[in-house]
Amino acid sequence: MSDIQKLARKTVQALTPYLSARRIGGKGNVWLNANEAPDCNEYQLDCHQLNRYPEFQPPELINAYADYASVNNTQVLCTRGADESIEILIRTFCEPGDDSILICPPTYGMYSISAETCGVEVREVALQANFDVDYLAVEQAVNAPNSNIKIVFLCAPNNPTGNMLDTQKLIALLKATQGKALIVADEAYIEFCPEFSQVNLIAQHENLVITRTLSKAFALASIRCGFTLAQASVIEMLSKVIAPYPVPAPIAQIATQALSTSGLSIMLERVKILNNNRRLLQNELANIDCITEIFPATGNYVLARFKDSAQVFSAFANDGIVMRDFANKPRLENCIRITIGTEAEMQATLTTLKSL
Ligand SMILES: *Cc1c(COP(=O)(O)O)cnc(C)c1O
């Protein structure tokens, strides 16, 4: 170990960093590995006052998101992507070395990475056989004697399996864990199935937190803009911990345009197209021989299990199609996640699969 490695915190020495799609990289011209939108809009930037610090939480942006999400503007915090929201939640509510978070794998990887970098322990309650949340086991873990679980991260649509939450069971869990733990519903993909949002529960449940992002359906992954929705009491605590100027002014300008009436209608049109492309792909996947299982797709991605995913993955790579490999994740053996792209990209995907 080098001197510098020895100088770092022990948790950081031991840490395996999150391998984002961009860090893994790939070669090709069809990018279906990061659940990004396939199209890009244009935005206007006003660069006249870049010498000034931005507003802590730009009111125009916060009001626009509050309107869009049907919450009060005191119930919104803007962050550097939903990923920063995850980290701020942990840093605000979990005592390093004492408290823990609970995750339900297989699920999104950043919950555990953020906890580890904060010195917060990660507990697990596995998803059930059908990949739905095991609500009773979660409740028992939180309410166990000496439990130190402060935050439960649930992801819906779950990345990568696509499962949704059961609203009645979520309400029961919120009531049973009130005053003990926050229940976070990660709704990064909720625009693709807005009827499943749990946002209406915020008014009744102080321990519910919802995380959102502009990275997926809004086609703005590059600007790193996310939102946390919760009662004002939670938002106030998070505001003590977040950086002093967390929203760069150019980002606020772009995000506000994306949330304008015309911006929202572009997003809704994109969702319609991508959901349609997903149905086309799903229908065709059902007839493909090398596939053994198709998961319930609800976001802009489909997880599929193959007879031999390594062979499929390299066939895609040979054809310049970059996918996300989940084959070495527990319970996702031979699974590949396919982002929904343009119709042409879906056709290219099917052409490769049919050639096998
Ligand atoms: C993409 C993703 C995020 C991160 O979103 P950013 O706003 O880009 O940080 C969070 N949660 C899930 C489930 C995601 O898939």
Short mmCIF file of C-alpha atoms and ligand atoms in Angstrom, two decimals:
data_model
loop_
_atom_site.label_atom_id
_atom_site.label_comp_id
_atom_site.label_asym_id
_atom_site.label_seq_id
_atom_site.Cartn_x
_atom_site.Cartn_y
_atom_site.Cartn_z
CA MET A 1 0.00 0.00 0.00
CA SER A 2 1.37 3.43 -0.92
CA ASP A 3 1.80 6.23 1.63
CA ILE A 4 -1.18 8.03 0.19
CA GLN A 5 -3.36 4.92 0.33
CA LYS A 6 -2.38 4.48 3.99
CA LEU A 7 -3.27 8.12 4.63
CA ALA A 8 -6.86 7.63 3.40
CA ARG A 9 -9.71 6.57 5.69
CA LYS A 10 -9.90 2.79 6.21
CA THR A 11 -13.39 2.68 4.66
CA VAL A 12 -12.05 4.44 1.58
CA GLN A 13 -9.05 2.09 1.37
CA ALA A 14 -11.46 -0.86 1.32
CA LEU A 15 -14.00 0.73 -1.00
CA THR A 16 -14.80 -0.54 -4.48
CA PRO A 17 -16.10 2.56 -6.28
CA TYR A 18 -19.44 2.48 -8.07
CA LEU A 19 -18.79 1.47 -11.64
CA SER A 20 -21.04 3.87 -13.49
CA ALA A 21 -21.85 3.14 -17.11
CA ARG A 22 -19.53 5.96 -18.10
CA ARG A 23 -16.62 4.54 -16.06
CA ILE A 24 -17.10 1.06 -17.49
CA GLY A 25 -17.21 2.61 -20.94
CA GLY A 26 -17.61 0.57 -24.08
CA LYS A 27 -17.22 0.82 -27.79
CA GLY A 28 -20.05 1.35 -30.21
CA ASN A 29 -22.59 3.74 -31.56
CA VAL A 30 -25.71 2.43 -29.87
CA TRP A 31 -25.66 3.32 -26.17
CA LEU A 32 -28.19 1.30 -24.20
CA ASN A 33 -26.25 0.87 -20.95
CA ALA A 34 -27.15 3.87 -18.77
CA ASN A 35 -30.92 4.36 -19.10
CA GLU A 36 -30.34 7.71 -20.76
CA ALA A 37 -32.86 9.23 -23.16
CA PRO A 38 -31.88 8.86 -26.83
CA ASP A 39 -32.71 12.47 -27.82
CA CYS A 40 -31.51 15.89 -26.77
CA ASN A 41 -33.19 19.31 -26.65
CA GLU A 42 -31.79 22.82 -26.92
CA TYR A 43 -31.80 25.36 -24.13
CA GLN A 44 -31.05 29.07 -23.77
CA LEU A 45 -28.40 30.24 -21.29
CA ASP A 46 -28.11 33.73 -19.84
CA CYS A 47 -24.46 34.22 -18.86
CA HIS A 48 -24.64 37.81 -17.65
CA GLN A 49 -24.32 37.25 -13.91
CA LEU A 50 -21.98 34.31 -13.62
CA ASN A 51 -19.82 36.35 -11.21
CA ARG A 52 -22.56 36.02 -8.55
CA TYR A 53 -23.21 33.01 -6.35
CA PRO A 54 -26.51 31.34 -7.22
CA GLU A 55 -29.55 31.21 -4.95
CA PHE A 56 -29.39 28.40 -2.38
CA GLN A 57 -32.53 26.87 -3.94
CA PRO A 58 -33.57 28.92 -7.00
CA PRO A 59 -37.25 29.79 -6.35
CA GLU A 60 -38.30 29.59 -10.01
CA LEU A 61 -36.93 26.08 -10.26
CA ILE A 62 -38.31 24.90 -6.91
CA ASN A 63 -41.75 26.31 -7.71
CA ALA A 64 -41.72 24.70 -11.15
CA TYR A 65 -40.82 21.28 -9.73
CA ALA A 66 -43.32 21.62 -6.87
CA ASP A 67 -46.07 22.39 -9.41
CA TYR A 68 -45.02 19.51 -11.62
CA ALA A 69 -44.89 17.04 -8.70
CA SER A 70 -48.07 18.40 -7.02
CA VAL A 71 -46.38 19.21 -3.72
CA ASN A 72 -45.85 22.41 -1.75
CA ASN A 73 -42.67 24.39 -2.52
CA THR A 74 -41.49 23.82 1.07
CA GLN A 75 -41.45 20.09 0.30
CA VAL A 76 -38.75 20.20 -2.43
CA LEU A 77 -34.96 20.18 -2.30
CA CYS A 78 -32.87 20.39 -5.49
CA THR A 79 -29.64 18.34 -5.50
CA ARG A 80 -26.75 17.39 -7.79
CA GLY A 81 -28.67 14.48 -9.28
CA ALA A 82 -30.70 12.01 -7.24
CA ASP A 83 -27.36 10.48 -6.26
CA GLU A 84 -26.52 13.50 -4.11
CA SER A 85 -29.94 13.26 -2.49
CA ILE A 86 -29.12 9.69 -1.40
CA GLU A 87 -25.84 10.85 0.15
CA ILE A 88 -27.35 13.90 1.89
CA LEU A 89 -30.09 11.73 3.40
CA ILE A 90 -27.49 9.39 4.86
CA ARG A 91 -25.27 12.22 6.11
CA THR A 92 -28.26 13.95 7.72
CA PHE A 93 -29.89 10.98 9.44
CA CYS A 94 -27.22 8.31 10.03
CA GLU A 95 -24.55 8.56 12.73
CA PRO A 96 -21.32 7.10 11.28
CA GLY A 97 -20.32 3.92 13.11
CA ASP A 98 -23.65 3.67 14.96
CA ASP A 99 -26.54 3.75 12.50
CA SER A 100 -27.30 1.74 9.40
CA ILE A 101 -29.39 1.84 6.26
CA LEU A 102 -31.50 -0.99 4.88
CA ILE A 103 -31.56 -1.95 1.21
CA CYS A 104 -33.50 -4.64 -0.66
CA PRO A 105 -31.20 -6.22 -3.25
CA PRO A 106 -30.94 -6.66 -6.14
CA THR A 107 -31.37 -2.91 -6.50
CA TYR A 108 -29.60 0.33 -7.42
CA GLY A 109 -25.96 0.32 -6.31
CA MET A 110 -25.47 3.84 -4.97
CA TYR A 111 -27.33 3.37 -1.66
CA SER A 112 -24.66 1.06 -0.30
CA ILE A 113 -21.74 2.98 -1.84
CA SER A 114 -22.93 6.24 -0.24
CA ALA A 115 -23.45 4.54 3.11
CA GLU A 116 -20.00 2.96 3.01
CA THR A 117 -18.25 6.22 2.20
CA CYS A 118 -20.07 7.79 5.17
CA GLY A 119 -19.05 4.98 7.55
CA VAL A 120 -22.65 3.79 7.82
CA GLU A 121 -23.43 0.08 7.90
CA VAL A 122 -25.61 -1.50 5.19
CA ARG A 123 -28.25 -4.10 6.18
CA GLU A 124 -30.10 -6.16 3.63
CA VAL A 125 -33.56 -7.67 3.32
CA ALA A 126 -33.55 -9.49 0.01
CA LEU A 127 -36.39 -8.92 -2.44
CA GLN A 128 -38.82 -11.85 -2.52
CA ALA A 129 -38.65 -14.61 -5.14
CA ASN A 130 -40.71 -12.46 -7.55
CA PHE A 131 -38.48 -9.44 -6.72
CA ASP A 132 -41.21 -7.58 -4.82
CA VAL A 133 -40.28 -5.92 -1.52
CA ASP A 134 -40.67 -8.14 1.57
CA TYR A 135 -42.52 -5.48 3.59
CA LEU A 136 -42.96 -7.60 6.72
CA ALA A 137 -39.27 -8.50 6.88
CA VAL A 138 -38.34 -4.84 6.39
CA GLU A 139 -40.65 -3.78 9.20
CA GLN A 140 -39.29 -6.48 11.50
CA ALA A 141 -35.71 -5.43 10.77
CA VAL A 142 -36.44 -1.76 11.53
CA ASN A 143 -38.41 -2.53 14.69
CA ALA A 144 -36.10 -5.26 16.02
CA PRO A 145 -34.75 -4.56 19.51
CA ASN A 146 -31.52 -2.54 19.21
CA SER A 147 -32.17 -1.89 15.53
CA ASN A 148 -30.09 1.02 14.34
CA ILE A 149 -31.69 1.28 10.88
CA LYS A 150 -32.46 4.95 10.16
CA ILE A 151 -33.23 4.83 6.43
CA VAL A 152 -34.84 2.18 4.23
CA PHE A 153 -34.19 2.62 0.50
CA LEU A 154 -36.89 1.25 -1.80
CA CYS A 155 -36.62 1.73 -5.54
CA ALA A 156 -39.71 1.86 -7.79
CA PRO A 157 -39.53 1.14 -10.65
CA ASN A 158 -36.74 -0.98 -9.20
CA ASN A 159 -33.48 -0.71 -11.09
CA PRO A 160 -32.84 -3.21 -12.65
CA THR A 161 -35.82 -5.56 -12.09
CA GLY A 162 -38.67 -3.10 -12.81
CA ASN A 163 -40.82 -4.05 -9.79
CA MET A 164 -43.18 -1.46 -8.29
CA LEU A 165 -44.31 -0.79 -4.72
CA ASP A 166 -47.65 -1.83 -3.22
CA THR A 167 -49.22 1.38 -1.90
CA GLN A 168 -51.23 -0.27 0.90
CA LYS A 169 -48.22 -2.22 2.14
CA LEU A 170 -46.07 0.90 1.92
CA ILE A 171 -48.58 2.82 4.05
CA ALA A 172 -48.53 0.05 6.65
CA LEU A 173 -44.72 0.15 6.65
CA LEU A 174 -44.69 3.95 7.01
CA LYS A 175 -47.01 3.75 10.02
CA ALA A 176 -45.10 0.91 11.63
CA THR A 177 -41.73 2.68 11.30
CA GLN A 178 -42.85 6.23 12.08
CA GLY A 179 -40.42 7.98 14.43
CA LYS A 180 -37.87 5.22 13.87
CA ALA A 181 -36.79 5.33 10.25
CA LEU A 182 -37.27 7.20 7.00
CA ILE A 183 -38.66 5.21 4.09
CA VAL A 184 -37.18 6.49 0.83
CA ALA A 185 -38.95 5.70 -2.44
CA ASP A 186 -36.51 6.25 -5.31
CA GLU A 187 -38.72 7.34 -8.24
CA ALA A 188 -35.95 7.99 -10.79
CA TYR A 189 -38.13 6.39 -13.52
CA ILE A 190 -41.59 7.38 -12.32
CA GLU A 191 -42.35 9.51 -15.43
CA PHE A 192 -42.61 6.26 -17.39
CA CYS A 193 -45.45 5.08 -15.10
CA PRO A 194 -46.65 8.20 -13.25
CA GLU A 195 -49.81 6.49 -12.00
CA PHE A 196 -47.59 4.53 -9.57
CA SER A 197 -46.06 7.55 -7.83
CA GLN A 198 -46.31 7.59 -4.03
CA VAL A 199 -46.07 11.38 -3.91
CA ASN A 200 -49.63 11.76 -2.55
CA LEU A 201 -48.56 10.00 0.66
CA ILE A 202 -46.14 12.77 1.62
CA ALA A 203 -48.89 14.93 3.15
CA GLN A 204 -49.79 12.17 5.62
CA HIS A 205 -46.41 10.62 6.35
CA GLU A 206 -43.51 12.59 7.79
CA ASN A 207 -41.14 9.62 7.38
CA LEU A 208 -41.69 9.26 3.61
CA VAL A 209 -39.05 10.69 1.27
CA ILE A 210 -39.22 10.52 -2.53
CA THR A 211 -36.19 11.04 -4.75
CA ARG A 212 -36.55 12.13 -8.37
CA THR A 213 -34.24 13.14 -11.22
CA LEU A 214 -34.10 14.96 -14.56
CA SER A 215 -31.58 12.37 -15.82
CA LYS A 216 -33.98 9.84 -17.30
CA ALA A 217 -37.35 10.89 -18.79
CA PHE A 218 -36.29 14.57 -18.97
CA ALA A 219 -33.20 13.65 -21.07
CA LEU A 220 -30.88 15.78 -18.90
CA ALA A 221 -28.40 13.31 -17.41
CA SER A 222 -25.52 15.66 -18.18
CA ILE A 223 -26.70 18.53 -15.99
CA ARG A 224 -26.87 16.48 -12.76
CA CYS A 225 -30.15 17.72 -11.38
CA GLY A 226 -32.35 15.79 -8.96
CA PHE A 227 -35.05 16.49 -6.38
CA THR A 228 -35.96 15.28 -2.93
CA LEU A 229 -39.64 15.47 -1.95
CA ALA A 230 -40.72 15.22 1.69
CA GLN A 231 -42.48 17.17 4.41
CA ALA A 232 -40.89 20.55 5.21
CA SER A 233 -39.45 19.20 8.48
CA VAL A 234 -37.31 16.69 6.53
CA ILE A 235 -36.32 19.23 3.86
CA GLU A 236 -35.18 21.65 6.60
CA MET A 237 -32.87 19.03 8.12
CA LEU A 238 -31.39 18.15 4.72
CA SER A 239 -30.85 21.86 4.02
CA LYS A 240 -28.50 22.05 7.01
CA VAL A 241 -26.18 19.45 5.48
CA ILE A 242 -26.20 20.14 1.73
CA ALA A 243 -23.45 22.35 0.27
CA PRO A 244 -23.97 26.13 0.52
CA TYR A 245 -24.59 26.71 -3.21
CA PRO A 246 -25.74 23.31 -4.44
CA VAL A 247 -27.47 24.38 -7.68
CA PRO A 248 -25.24 26.06 -10.30
CA ALA A 249 -27.08 28.93 -12.03
CA PRO A 250 -26.77 27.49 -15.58
CA ILE A 251 -28.24 24.20 -14.31
CA ALA A 252 -31.16 26.04 -12.72
CA GLN A 253 -31.82 27.85 -16.00
CA ILE A 254 -31.85 24.66 -18.04
CA ALA A 255 -33.91 22.72 -15.50
CA THR A 256 -36.47 25.53 -15.25
CA GLN A 257 -36.91 25.47 -19.03
CA ALA A 258 -37.32 21.69 -18.94
CA LEU A 259 -40.12 22.14 -16.39
CA SER A 260 -41.95 24.87 -18.33
CA THR A 261 -45.23 24.02 -20.06
CA SER A 262 -43.47 23.37 -23.37
CA GLY A 263 -40.62 21.49 -21.65
CA LEU A 264 -43.09 19.22 -19.89
CA SER A 265 -44.97 18.47 -23.10
CA ILE A 266 -41.70 17.48 -24.81
CA MET A 267 -40.99 15.13 -21.88
CA LEU A 268 -44.48 13.61 -22.04
CA GLU A 269 -44.13 13.05 -25.78
CA ARG A 270 -40.74 11.35 -25.23
CA VAL A 271 -42.26 9.07 -22.58
CA LYS A 272 -45.05 8.11 -24.98
CA ILE A 273 -42.53 7.22 -27.70
CA LEU A 274 -40.20 5.31 -25.37
CA ASN A 275 -43.03 3.39 -23.70
CA ASN A 276 -44.23 2.43 -27.18
CA ASN A 277 -40.71 1.35 -28.20
CA ARG A 278 -40.54 -0.71 -25.00
CA ARG A 279 -43.75 -2.53 -25.87
CA LEU A 280 -42.46 -3.24 -29.39
CA LEU A 281 -39.21 -4.63 -27.97
CA GLN A 282 -40.96 -6.68 -25.26
CA ASN A 283 -43.31 -8.28 -27.79
CA GLU A 284 -40.39 -9.34 -29.97
CA LEU A 285 -38.24 -10.51 -27.05
CA ALA A 286 -40.99 -12.98 -26.14
CA ASN A 287 -40.23 -14.89 -29.38
CA ILE A 288 -36.46 -15.01 -29.02
CA ASP A 289 -34.95 -18.37 -28.31
CA CYS A 290 -31.92 -17.46 -26.25
CA ILE A 291 -34.04 -15.64 -23.64
CA THR A 292 -35.30 -17.54 -20.60
CA GLU A 293 -36.96 -14.73 -18.62
CA ILE A 294 -38.21 -11.18 -19.22
CA PHE A 295 -38.68 -9.03 -16.11
CA PRO A 296 -41.71 -6.72 -15.67
CA ALA A 297 -40.57 -3.55 -17.42
CA THR A 298 -42.03 -0.28 -16.12
CA GLY A 299 -39.20 2.22 -16.73
CA ASN A 300 -37.11 2.98 -19.83
CA TYR A 301 -35.30 -0.36 -19.61
CA VAL A 302 -35.96 -4.08 -19.79
CA LEU A 303 -34.06 -6.72 -17.86
CA ALA A 304 -33.82 -10.09 -19.57
CA ARG A 305 -32.24 -13.39 -18.62
CA PHE A 306 -30.45 -15.35 -21.34
CA LYS A 307 -29.32 -18.92 -21.72
CA ASP A 308 -25.75 -17.65 -22.10
CA SER A 309 -25.50 -13.92 -21.44
CA ALA A 310 -21.73 -13.75 -22.04
CA GLN A 311 -22.27 -14.86 -25.62
CA VAL A 312 -25.11 -12.36 -26.08
CA PHE A 313 -23.14 -9.55 -24.49
CA SER A 314 -20.19 -10.05 -26.82
CA ALA A 315 -22.51 -10.33 -29.84
CA PHE A 316 -23.93 -6.92 -28.92
CA ALA A 317 -20.41 -5.52 -28.44
CA ASN A 318 -19.37 -6.84 -31.86
CA ASP A 319 -22.32 -5.00 -33.38
CA GLY A 320 -21.43 -1.76 -31.58
CA ILE A 321 -24.34 -1.98 -29.10
CA VAL A 322 -23.36 -1.16 -25.52
CA MET A 323 -25.54 -2.83 -22.88
CA ARG A 324 -25.37 -3.14 -19.08
CA ASP A 325 -24.24 -6.53 -17.83
CA PHE A 326 -25.78 -7.77 -14.55
CA ALA A 327 -24.63 -11.37 -14.89
CA ASN A 328 -22.27 -11.28 -11.91
CA LYS A 329 -24.84 -9.80 -9.51
CA PRO A 330 -26.41 -12.26 -7.04
CA ARG A 331 -29.75 -13.62 -8.35
CA LEU A 332 -29.24 -11.92 -11.72
CA GLU A 333 -27.08 -14.60 -13.32
CA ASN A 334 -27.18 -14.34 -17.13
CA CYS A 335 -29.10 -11.06 -16.98
CA ILE A 336 -28.56 -8.05 -19.25
CA ARG A 337 -30.36 -4.71 -18.91
CA ILE A 338 -31.43 -3.07 -22.17
CA THR A 339 -32.17 0.67 -22.16
CA ILE A 340 -35.11 1.66 -24.35
CA GLY A 341 -33.77 3.79 -27.18
CA THR A 342 -35.06 4.90 -30.56
CA GLU A 343 -37.06 2.54 -32.74
CA ALA A 344 -33.97 2.06 -34.92
CA GLU A 345 -31.89 1.18 -31.85
CA MET A 346 -34.49 -1.38 -30.77
CA GLN A 347 -34.46 -2.86 -34.28
CA ALA A 348 -30.65 -3.10 -34.15
CA THR A 349 -30.93 -4.86 -30.78
CA LEU A 350 -33.42 -7.36 -32.19
CA THR A 351 -31.32 -7.94 -35.31
CA THR A 352 -28.36 -8.96 -33.15
CA LEU A 353 -30.52 -11.21 -30.95
CA LYS A 354 -32.16 -12.90 -33.93
CA SER A 355 -28.75 -13.61 -35.49
CA LEU A 356 -27.77 -15.82 -32.54
C1 LIG B 1 -30.16 6.85 -12.54
C2 LIG B 1 -30.63 6.58 -11.15
C3 LIG B 1 -30.40 7.47 -10.10
C4 LIG B 1 -29.47 8.63 -10.22
O1 LIG B 1 -29.97 9.68 -10.87
P1 LIG B 1 -29.08 11.01 -11.05
O2 LIG B 1 -30.08 12.06 -10.86
O3 LIG B 1 -28.52 10.94 -12.42
O4 LIG B 1 -28.03 11.04 -9.98
C5 LIG B 1 -30.97 7.22 -8.87
N1 LIG B 1 -31.69 6.12 -8.66
C6 LIG B 1 -31.91 5.21 -9.62
C7 LIG B 1 -32.73 4.01 -9.34
C8 LIG B 1 -31.37 5.41 -10.89
O5 LIG B 1 -31.53 4.47 -11.84
#
